[in-house]
Tab-separated table of N, CA, C and O in Angstrom:
chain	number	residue	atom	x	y	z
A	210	UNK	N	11.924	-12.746	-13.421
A	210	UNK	CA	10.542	-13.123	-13.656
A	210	UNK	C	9.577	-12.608	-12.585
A	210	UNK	O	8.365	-12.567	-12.797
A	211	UNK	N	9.982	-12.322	-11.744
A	211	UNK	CA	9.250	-11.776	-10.328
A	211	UNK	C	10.262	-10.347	-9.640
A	211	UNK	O	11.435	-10.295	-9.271
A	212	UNK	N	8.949	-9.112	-9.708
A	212	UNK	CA	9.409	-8.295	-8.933
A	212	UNK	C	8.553	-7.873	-7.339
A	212	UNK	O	7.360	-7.965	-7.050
A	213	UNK	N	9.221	-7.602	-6.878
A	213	UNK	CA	8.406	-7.714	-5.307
A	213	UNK	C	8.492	-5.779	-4.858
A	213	UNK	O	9.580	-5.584	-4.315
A	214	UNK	N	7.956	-4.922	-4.924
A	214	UNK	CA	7.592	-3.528	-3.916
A	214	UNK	C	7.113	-4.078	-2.477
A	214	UNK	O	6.056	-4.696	-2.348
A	215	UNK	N	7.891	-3.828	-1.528
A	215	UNK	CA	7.248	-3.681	-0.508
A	215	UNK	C	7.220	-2.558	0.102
A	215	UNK	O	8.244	-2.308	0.738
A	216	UNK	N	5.900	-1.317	0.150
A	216	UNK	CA	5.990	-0.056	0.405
A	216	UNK	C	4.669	-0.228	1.432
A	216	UNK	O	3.962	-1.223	1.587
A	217	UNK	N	4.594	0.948	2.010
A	217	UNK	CA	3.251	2.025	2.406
A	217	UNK	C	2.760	2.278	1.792
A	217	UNK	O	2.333	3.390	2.103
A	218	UNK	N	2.114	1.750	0.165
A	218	UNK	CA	1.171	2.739	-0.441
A	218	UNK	C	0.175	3.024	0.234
A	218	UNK	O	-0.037	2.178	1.103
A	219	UNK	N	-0.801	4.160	0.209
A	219	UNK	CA	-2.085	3.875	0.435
A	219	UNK	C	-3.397	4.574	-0.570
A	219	UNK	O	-4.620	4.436	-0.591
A	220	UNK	N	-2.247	5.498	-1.478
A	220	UNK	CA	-3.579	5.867	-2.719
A	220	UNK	C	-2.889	5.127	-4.312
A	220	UNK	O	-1.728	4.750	-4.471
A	221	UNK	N	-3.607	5.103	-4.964
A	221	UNK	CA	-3.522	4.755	-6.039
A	221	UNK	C	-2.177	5.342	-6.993
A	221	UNK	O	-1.393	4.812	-7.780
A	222	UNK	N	-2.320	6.335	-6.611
A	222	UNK	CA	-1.372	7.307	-6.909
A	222	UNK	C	0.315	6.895	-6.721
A	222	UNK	O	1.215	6.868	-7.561
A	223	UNK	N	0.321	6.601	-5.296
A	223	UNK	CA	1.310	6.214	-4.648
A	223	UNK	C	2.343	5.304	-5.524
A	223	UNK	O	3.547	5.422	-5.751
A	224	UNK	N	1.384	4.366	-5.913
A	224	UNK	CA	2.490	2.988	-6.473
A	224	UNK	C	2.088	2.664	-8.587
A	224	UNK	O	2.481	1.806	-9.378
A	225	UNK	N	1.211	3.801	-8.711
A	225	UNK	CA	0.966	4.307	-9.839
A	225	UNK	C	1.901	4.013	-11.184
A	225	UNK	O	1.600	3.374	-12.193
A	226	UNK	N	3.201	4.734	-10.834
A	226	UNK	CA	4.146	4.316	-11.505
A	226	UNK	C	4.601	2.796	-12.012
A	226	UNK	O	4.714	2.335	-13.148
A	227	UNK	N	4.829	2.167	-10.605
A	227	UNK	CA	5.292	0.723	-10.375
A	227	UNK	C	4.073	0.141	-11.506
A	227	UNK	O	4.400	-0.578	-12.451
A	228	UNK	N	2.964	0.466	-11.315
A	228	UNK	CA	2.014	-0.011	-11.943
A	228	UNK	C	2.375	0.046	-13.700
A	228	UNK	O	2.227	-0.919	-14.449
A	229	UNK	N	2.811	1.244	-14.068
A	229	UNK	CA	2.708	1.870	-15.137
A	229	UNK	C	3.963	0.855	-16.041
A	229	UNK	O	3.904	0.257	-17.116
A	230	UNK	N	5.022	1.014	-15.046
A	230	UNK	CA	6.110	0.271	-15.499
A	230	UNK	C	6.132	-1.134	-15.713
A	230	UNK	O	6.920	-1.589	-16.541
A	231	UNK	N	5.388	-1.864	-15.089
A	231	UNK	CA	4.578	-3.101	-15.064
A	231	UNK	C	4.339	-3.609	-16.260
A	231	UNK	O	4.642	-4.709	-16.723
A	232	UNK	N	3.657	-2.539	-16.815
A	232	UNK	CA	2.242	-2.948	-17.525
A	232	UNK	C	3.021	-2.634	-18.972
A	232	UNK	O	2.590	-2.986	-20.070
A	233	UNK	N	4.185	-1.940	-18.753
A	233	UNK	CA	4.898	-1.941	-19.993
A	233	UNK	C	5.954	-3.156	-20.463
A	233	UNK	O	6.150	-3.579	-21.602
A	234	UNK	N	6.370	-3.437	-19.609
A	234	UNK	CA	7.095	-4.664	-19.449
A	234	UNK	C	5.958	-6.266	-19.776
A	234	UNK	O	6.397	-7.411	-19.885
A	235	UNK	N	4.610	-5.886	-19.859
A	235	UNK	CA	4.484	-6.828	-19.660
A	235	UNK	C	4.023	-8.181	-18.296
A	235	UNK	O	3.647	-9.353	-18.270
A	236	UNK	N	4.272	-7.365	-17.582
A	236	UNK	CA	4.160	-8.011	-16.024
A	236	UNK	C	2.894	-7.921	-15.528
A	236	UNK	O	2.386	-6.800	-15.562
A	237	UNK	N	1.964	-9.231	-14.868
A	237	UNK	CA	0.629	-8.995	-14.034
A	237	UNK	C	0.972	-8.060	-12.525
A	237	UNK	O	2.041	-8.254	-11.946
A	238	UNK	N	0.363	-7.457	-12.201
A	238	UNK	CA	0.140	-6.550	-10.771
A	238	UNK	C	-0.785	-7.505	-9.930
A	238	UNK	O	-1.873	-8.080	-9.959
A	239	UNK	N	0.314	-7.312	-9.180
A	239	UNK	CA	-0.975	-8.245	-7.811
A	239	UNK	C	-0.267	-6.995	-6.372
A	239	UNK	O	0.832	-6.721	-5.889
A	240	UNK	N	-1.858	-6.534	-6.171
A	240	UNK	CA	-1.640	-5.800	-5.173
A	240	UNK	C	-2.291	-6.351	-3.680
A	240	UNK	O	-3.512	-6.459	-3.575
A	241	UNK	N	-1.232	-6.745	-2.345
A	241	UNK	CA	-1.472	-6.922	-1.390
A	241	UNK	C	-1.929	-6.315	-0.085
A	241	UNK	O	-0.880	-5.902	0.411
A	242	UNK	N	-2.913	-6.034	0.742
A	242	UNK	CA	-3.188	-5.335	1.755
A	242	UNK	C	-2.893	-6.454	2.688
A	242	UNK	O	-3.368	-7.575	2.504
A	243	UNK	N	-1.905	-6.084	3.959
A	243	UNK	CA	-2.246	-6.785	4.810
A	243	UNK	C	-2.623	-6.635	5.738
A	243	UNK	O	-2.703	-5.435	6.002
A	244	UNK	N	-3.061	-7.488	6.752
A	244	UNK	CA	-3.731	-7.320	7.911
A	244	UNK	C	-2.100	-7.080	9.331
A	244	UNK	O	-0.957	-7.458	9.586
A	245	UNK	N	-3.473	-5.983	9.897
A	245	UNK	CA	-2.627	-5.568	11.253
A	245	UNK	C	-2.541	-7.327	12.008
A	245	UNK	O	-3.567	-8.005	12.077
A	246	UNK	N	-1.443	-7.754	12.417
A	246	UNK	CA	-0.830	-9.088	13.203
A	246	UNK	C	0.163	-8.255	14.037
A	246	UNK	O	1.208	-8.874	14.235
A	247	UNK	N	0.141	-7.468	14.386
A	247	UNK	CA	1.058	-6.749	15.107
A	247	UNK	C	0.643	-5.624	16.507
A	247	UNK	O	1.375	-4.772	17.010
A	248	UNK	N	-0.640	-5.953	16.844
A	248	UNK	CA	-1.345	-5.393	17.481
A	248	UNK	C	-1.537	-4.174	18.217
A	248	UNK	O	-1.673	-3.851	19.397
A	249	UNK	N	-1.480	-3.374	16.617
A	249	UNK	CA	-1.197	-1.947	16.382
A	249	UNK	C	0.284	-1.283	17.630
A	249	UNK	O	0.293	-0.139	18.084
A	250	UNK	N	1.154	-2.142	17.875
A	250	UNK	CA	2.470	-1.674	17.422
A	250	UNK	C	3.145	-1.135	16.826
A	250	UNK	O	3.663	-1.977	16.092
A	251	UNK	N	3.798	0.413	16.477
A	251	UNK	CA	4.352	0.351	15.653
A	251	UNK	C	5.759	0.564	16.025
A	251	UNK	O	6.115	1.337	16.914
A	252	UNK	N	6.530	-0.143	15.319
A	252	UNK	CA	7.633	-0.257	15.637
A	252	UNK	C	9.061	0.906	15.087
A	252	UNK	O	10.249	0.959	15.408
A	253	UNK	N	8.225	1.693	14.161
A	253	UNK	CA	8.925	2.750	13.273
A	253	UNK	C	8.938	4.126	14.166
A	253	UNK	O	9.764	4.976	13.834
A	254	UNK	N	8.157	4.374	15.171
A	254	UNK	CA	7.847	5.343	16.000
A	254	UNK	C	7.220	6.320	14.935
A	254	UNK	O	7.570	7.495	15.037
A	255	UNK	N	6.339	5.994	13.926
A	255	UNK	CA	5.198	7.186	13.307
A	255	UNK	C	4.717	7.573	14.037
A	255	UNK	O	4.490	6.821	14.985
A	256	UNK	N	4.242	8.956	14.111
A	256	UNK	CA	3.452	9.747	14.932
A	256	UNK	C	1.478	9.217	14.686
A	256	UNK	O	0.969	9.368	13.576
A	257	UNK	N	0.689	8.668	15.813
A	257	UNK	CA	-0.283	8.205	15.680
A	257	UNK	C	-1.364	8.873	14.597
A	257	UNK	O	-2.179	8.237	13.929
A	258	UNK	N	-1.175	10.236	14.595
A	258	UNK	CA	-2.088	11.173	13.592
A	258	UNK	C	-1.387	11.190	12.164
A	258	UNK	O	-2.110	11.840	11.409
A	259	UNK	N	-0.318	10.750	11.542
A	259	UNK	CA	0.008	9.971	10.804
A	259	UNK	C	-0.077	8.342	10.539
A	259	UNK	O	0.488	7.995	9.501
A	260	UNK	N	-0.483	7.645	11.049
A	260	UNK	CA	-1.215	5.860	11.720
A	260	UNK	C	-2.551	6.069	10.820
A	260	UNK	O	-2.718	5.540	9.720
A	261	UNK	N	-3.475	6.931	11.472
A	261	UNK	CA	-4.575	7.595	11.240
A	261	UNK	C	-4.942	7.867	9.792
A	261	UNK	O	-5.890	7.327	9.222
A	262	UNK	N	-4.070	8.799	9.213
A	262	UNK	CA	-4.453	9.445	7.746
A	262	UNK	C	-3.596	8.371	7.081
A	262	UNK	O	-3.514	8.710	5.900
A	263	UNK	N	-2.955	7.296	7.265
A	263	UNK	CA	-2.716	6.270	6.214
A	263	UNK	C	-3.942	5.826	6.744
A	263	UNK	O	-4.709	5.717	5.787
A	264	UNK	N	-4.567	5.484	7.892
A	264	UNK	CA	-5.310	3.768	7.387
A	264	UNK	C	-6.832	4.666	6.693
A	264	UNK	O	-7.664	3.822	6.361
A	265	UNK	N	-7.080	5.399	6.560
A	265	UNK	CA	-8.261	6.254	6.227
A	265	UNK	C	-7.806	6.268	4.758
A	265	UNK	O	-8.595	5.656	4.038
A	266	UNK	N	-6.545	6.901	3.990
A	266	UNK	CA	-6.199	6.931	2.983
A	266	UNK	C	-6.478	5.342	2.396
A	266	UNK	O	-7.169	5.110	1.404
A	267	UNK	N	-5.769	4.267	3.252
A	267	UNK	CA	-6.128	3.107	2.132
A	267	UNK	C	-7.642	2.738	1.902
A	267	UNK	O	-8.308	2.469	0.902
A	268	UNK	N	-7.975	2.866	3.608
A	268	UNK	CA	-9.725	2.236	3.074
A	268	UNK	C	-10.282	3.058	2.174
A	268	UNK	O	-10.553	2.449	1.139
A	269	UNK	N	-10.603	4.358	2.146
A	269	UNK	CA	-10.684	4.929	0.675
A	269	UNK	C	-10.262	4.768	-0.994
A	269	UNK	O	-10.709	5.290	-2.015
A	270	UNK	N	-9.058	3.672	-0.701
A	270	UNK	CA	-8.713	3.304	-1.723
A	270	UNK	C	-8.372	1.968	-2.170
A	270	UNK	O	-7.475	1.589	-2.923
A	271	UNK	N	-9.399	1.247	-1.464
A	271	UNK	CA	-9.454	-0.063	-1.458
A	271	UNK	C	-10.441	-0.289	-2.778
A	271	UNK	O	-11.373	0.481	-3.009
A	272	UNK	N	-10.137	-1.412	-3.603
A	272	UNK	CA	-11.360	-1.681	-4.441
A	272	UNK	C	-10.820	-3.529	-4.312
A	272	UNK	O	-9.900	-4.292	-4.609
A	273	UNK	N	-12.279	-3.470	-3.589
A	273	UNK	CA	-12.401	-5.280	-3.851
A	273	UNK	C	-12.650	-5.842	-4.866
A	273	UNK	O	-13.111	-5.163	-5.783
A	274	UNK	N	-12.402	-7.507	-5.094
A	274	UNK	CA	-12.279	-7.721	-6.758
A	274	UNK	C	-12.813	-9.077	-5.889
A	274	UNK	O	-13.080	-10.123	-6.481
C-alpha cells in the first residue's frame, strides 16, 4: 500500500518515471524536499561543484503548491 524512493532527484525528469509508474498503478505522489539539518556536511565525499549544480538544479525545479 505504500512505496517509499529515497533518491537525489533534482529535475523533474529525474524521478519522472517513478511518477509515471505511480500514476498507473493508481498511487498518489507525494514529493518531499528536505531541509539541509546537517550543516552542509557531506558525508558521501561529492565533489562541492557537484553540491552546487544539484542545489541550483532543484531550486529551478521546485514548484510550490
Amino acid at each position: 500500500p505504500l512505496i517509499v524512493v529515497s533518491n537525489t532527484s533534482t529535475k523533474e525528469r529525474d524521478f519522472k518515471a517513478h511518477i509515471d509508474l505511480a500514476n498507473k498503478h493508481g498511487y498518489k505522489v507525494t514529493s518531499l524536499v528536505v531541509e539541509n539539518r546537517h550543516g552542509n556536511k557531506d558525508c558521501h565525499n561529492v565533489p562541492e561543484e557537484t553540491l552546487k549544480r544539484q542545489e541550483e538544479a532543484i531550486r529551478q525545479s521546485l514548484k510550490l503548491r
